[in-house]
């Protein structure tokens, strides 16, 4: 993906602010996840932030109850999309459509919200079930660049 180099400084500033806000928000993230889970299925429990991951476009943190992972909450990294809320709304709608109308395995989507619905200050969010497995980037990262067949095989294994 090409980026506008004139925006690099602003993007770095946005990311630093996001990282600072994220480090202050662990308890608020758990409170948000637990409130949305209770709305979704009426259960309560203790939420613990277990892992944090940053990809090209999303930052997500996994949560744990008892001894197992139960879900993750995703935030779009600032500066990566022009219409952040629309991006998440469209993704949530596509996930629901694929889950309801195809045999493609899609994780349960528990909740999503806008900037205004997120008391953490981290922007719009999606909360979904954690699915154990191998990350697509790991499967595709071990391929011969000259072979599209390996891409197809990696996707089938995934």
Short mmCIF file of C-alpha atoms in Angstrom, two decimals:
data_model
loop_
_atom_site.label_atom_id
_atom_site.label_comp_id
_atom_site.label_asym_id
_atom_site.label_seq_id
_atom_site.Cartn_x
_atom_site.Cartn_y
_atom_site.Cartn_z
CA UNK A 1 0.00 0.00 0.00
CA UNK A 2 1.33 3.41 -0.92
CA UNK A 3 1.23 6.09 1.70
CA UNK A 4 1.45 9.86 1.48
CA UNK A 5 4.85 10.73 2.95
CA UNK A 6 3.62 14.23 3.76
CA UNK A 7 1.30 12.63 6.33
CA UNK A 8 4.01 10.53 8.05
CA UNK A 9 4.59 13.00 10.90
CA UNK A 10 0.88 13.35 11.61
CA UNK A 11 0.39 9.58 11.44
CA UNK A 12 3.25 9.10 13.93
CA UNK A 13 1.67 11.70 16.25
CA UNK A 14 -1.73 9.97 16.03
CA UNK A 15 -0.19 6.57 16.72
CA UNK A 16 1.76 7.86 19.73
CA UNK A 17 -1.42 9.39 21.15
CA UNK A 18 -3.30 6.14 20.52
CA UNK A 19 -0.57 4.09 22.24
CA UNK A 20 -0.61 6.44 25.24
CA UNK A 21 -4.41 6.27 25.51
CA UNK A 22 -4.31 2.50 25.13
CA UNK A 23 -1.85 2.08 28.00
CA UNK A 24 -4.18 4.09 30.27
CA UNK A 25 -7.32 2.21 29.21
CA UNK A 26 -6.89 -1.45 30.23
CA UNK A 27 -9.55 -1.32 32.95
CA UNK A 28 -11.93 0.72 30.79
CA UNK A 29 -11.49 -1.79 27.93
CA UNK A 30 -12.43 -4.65 30.26
CA UNK A 31 -15.42 -2.69 31.57
CA UNK A 32 -16.58 -2.03 28.01
CA UNK A 33 -16.17 -5.69 26.99
CA UNK A 34 -18.00 -6.95 30.07
CA UNK A 35 -20.88 -4.48 29.61
CA UNK A 36 -21.31 -5.50 25.96
CA UNK A 37 -21.06 -9.20 26.81
CA UNK A 38 -23.77 -8.83 29.45
CA UNK A 39 -26.02 -7.10 26.89
CA UNK A 40 -25.28 -9.88 24.37
CA UNK A 41 -25.87 -12.98 26.48
CA UNK A 42 -26.60 -11.92 30.06
CA UNK A 43 -23.41 -13.37 31.53
CA UNK A 44 -20.98 -11.65 33.84
CA UNK A 45 -17.41 -12.40 34.70
CA UNK A 46 -13.99 -10.98 35.20
CA UNK A 47 -12.11 -9.80 32.14
CA UNK A 48 -8.33 -9.80 31.93
CA UNK A 49 -6.27 -8.28 29.15
CA UNK A 50 -4.00 -11.10 28.05
CA UNK A 51 -2.32 -10.25 24.75
CA UNK A 52 -2.03 -7.16 22.62
CA UNK A 53 -1.31 -7.29 18.91
CA UNK A 54 -0.80 -4.64 16.28
CA UNK A 55 -1.25 -5.39 12.60
CA UNK A 56 -1.15 -3.15 9.57
CA UNK A 57 -4.60 -1.66 10.14
CA UNK A 58 -5.95 -2.93 13.46
CA UNK A 59 -4.89 -3.13 17.04
CA UNK A 60 -6.53 -5.82 19.08
CA UNK A 61 -6.36 -7.12 22.57
CA UNK A 62 -7.52 -10.54 23.69
CA UNK A 63 -9.43 -11.11 26.87
CA UNK A 64 -9.53 -14.13 29.08
CA UNK A 65 -12.01 -15.63 31.53
CA UNK A 66 -10.83 -18.36 33.84
CA UNK A 67 -8.10 -20.27 31.97
CA UNK A 68 -9.14 -19.74 28.36
CA UNK A 69 -9.34 -17.00 25.77
CA UNK A 70 -12.89 -15.91 25.08
CA UNK A 71 -12.70 -12.96 22.77
CA UNK A 72 -10.97 -9.96 21.40
CA UNK A 73 -11.69 -6.30 20.94
CA UNK A 74 -10.41 -4.52 17.85
CA UNK A 75 -9.66 -0.86 17.26
CA UNK A 76 -8.61 0.66 13.94
CA UNK A 77 -5.17 2.24 14.11
CA UNK A 78 -5.49 6.02 13.71
CA UNK A 79 -4.50 7.36 10.32
CA UNK A 80 -5.15 4.10 8.47
CA UNK A 81 -8.61 4.87 7.11
CA UNK A 82 -10.46 8.02 6.16
CA UNK A 83 -13.90 6.88 7.30
CA UNK A 84 -13.17 4.79 10.39
CA UNK A 85 -16.72 4.27 11.66
CA UNK A 86 -18.01 3.39 8.20
CA UNK A 87 -15.14 0.91 7.80
CA UNK A 88 -16.12 -0.92 11.00
CA UNK A 89 -19.87 -0.79 10.28
CA UNK A 90 -19.27 -2.26 6.83
CA UNK A 91 -16.98 -4.96 8.20
CA UNK A 92 -19.52 -5.95 10.87
CA UNK A 93 -22.30 -6.10 8.26
CA UNK A 94 -20.13 -8.23 5.96
CA UNK A 95 -19.22 -10.61 8.80
CA UNK A 96 -22.90 -11.09 9.67
CA UNK A 97 -23.84 -11.59 6.02
CA UNK A 98 -21.12 -14.19 5.44
CA UNK A 99 -21.96 -16.01 8.67
CA UNK A 100 -25.68 -16.15 7.82
CA UNK A 101 -25.44 -16.90 4.10
CA UNK A 102 -22.31 -18.97 3.49
CA UNK A 103 -20.38 -21.89 4.94
CA UNK A 104 -17.33 -19.67 5.57
CA UNK A 105 -16.37 -19.92 9.26
CA UNK A 106 -16.75 -16.44 10.71
CA UNK A 107 -16.20 -15.69 14.43
CA UNK A 108 -19.24 -14.60 16.44
CA UNK A 109 -19.50 -10.82 16.51
CA UNK A 110 -20.74 -9.82 19.96
CA UNK A 111 -20.81 -6.04 19.64
CA UNK A 112 -19.57 -3.03 17.81
CA UNK A 113 -19.72 0.62 18.60
CA UNK A 114 -18.95 4.14 17.51
CA UNK A 115 -16.54 6.68 18.94
CA UNK A 116 -19.38 8.03 21.11
CA UNK A 117 -20.18 4.55 22.46
CA UNK A 118 -16.58 3.89 23.51
CA UNK A 119 -15.69 5.44 26.87
CA UNK A 120 -12.01 4.47 26.44
CA UNK A 121 -11.38 7.20 23.86
CA UNK A 122 -9.87 4.63 21.46
CA UNK A 123 -12.41 5.08 18.68
CA UNK A 124 -14.91 2.65 17.18
CA UNK A 125 -14.57 -1.00 18.14
CA UNK A 126 -15.60 -4.56 17.33
CA UNK A 127 -15.83 -7.31 19.95
CA UNK A 128 -15.74 -10.87 18.66
CA UNK A 129 -15.09 -14.44 19.73
CA UNK A 130 -11.46 -15.56 19.81
CA UNK A 131 -10.75 -18.37 17.35
CA UNK A 132 -7.66 -20.51 17.94
CA UNK A 133 -5.56 -21.21 14.89
CA UNK A 134 -2.68 -20.04 12.78
CA UNK A 135 -2.64 -16.44 11.63
CA UNK A 136 -2.97 -15.95 7.88
CA UNK A 137 0.20 -13.84 7.84
CA UNK A 138 2.13 -16.79 9.28
CA UNK A 139 0.81 -19.15 6.62
CA UNK A 140 1.52 -16.74 3.80
CA UNK A 141 4.85 -15.68 5.31
CA UNK A 142 6.42 -19.09 4.61
CA UNK A 143 5.89 -19.20 0.87
CA UNK A 144 7.98 -19.01 -2.25
CA UNK A 145 7.24 -15.60 -3.75
CA UNK A 146 7.17 -17.06 -7.26
CA UNK A 147 4.42 -19.60 -6.54
CA UNK A 148 0.76 -18.61 -6.45
CA UNK A 149 -0.08 -22.29 -5.85
CA UNK A 150 1.45 -22.06 -2.39
CA UNK A 151 -0.80 -19.08 -1.61
CA UNK A 152 -3.82 -21.14 -2.59
CA UNK A 153 -2.64 -24.09 -0.49
CA UNK A 154 -1.96 -21.85 2.53
CA UNK A 155 -5.44 -20.37 2.29
CA UNK A 156 -7.00 -23.85 2.08
CA UNK A 157 -5.05 -24.95 5.19
CA UNK A 158 -6.18 -21.86 7.03
#
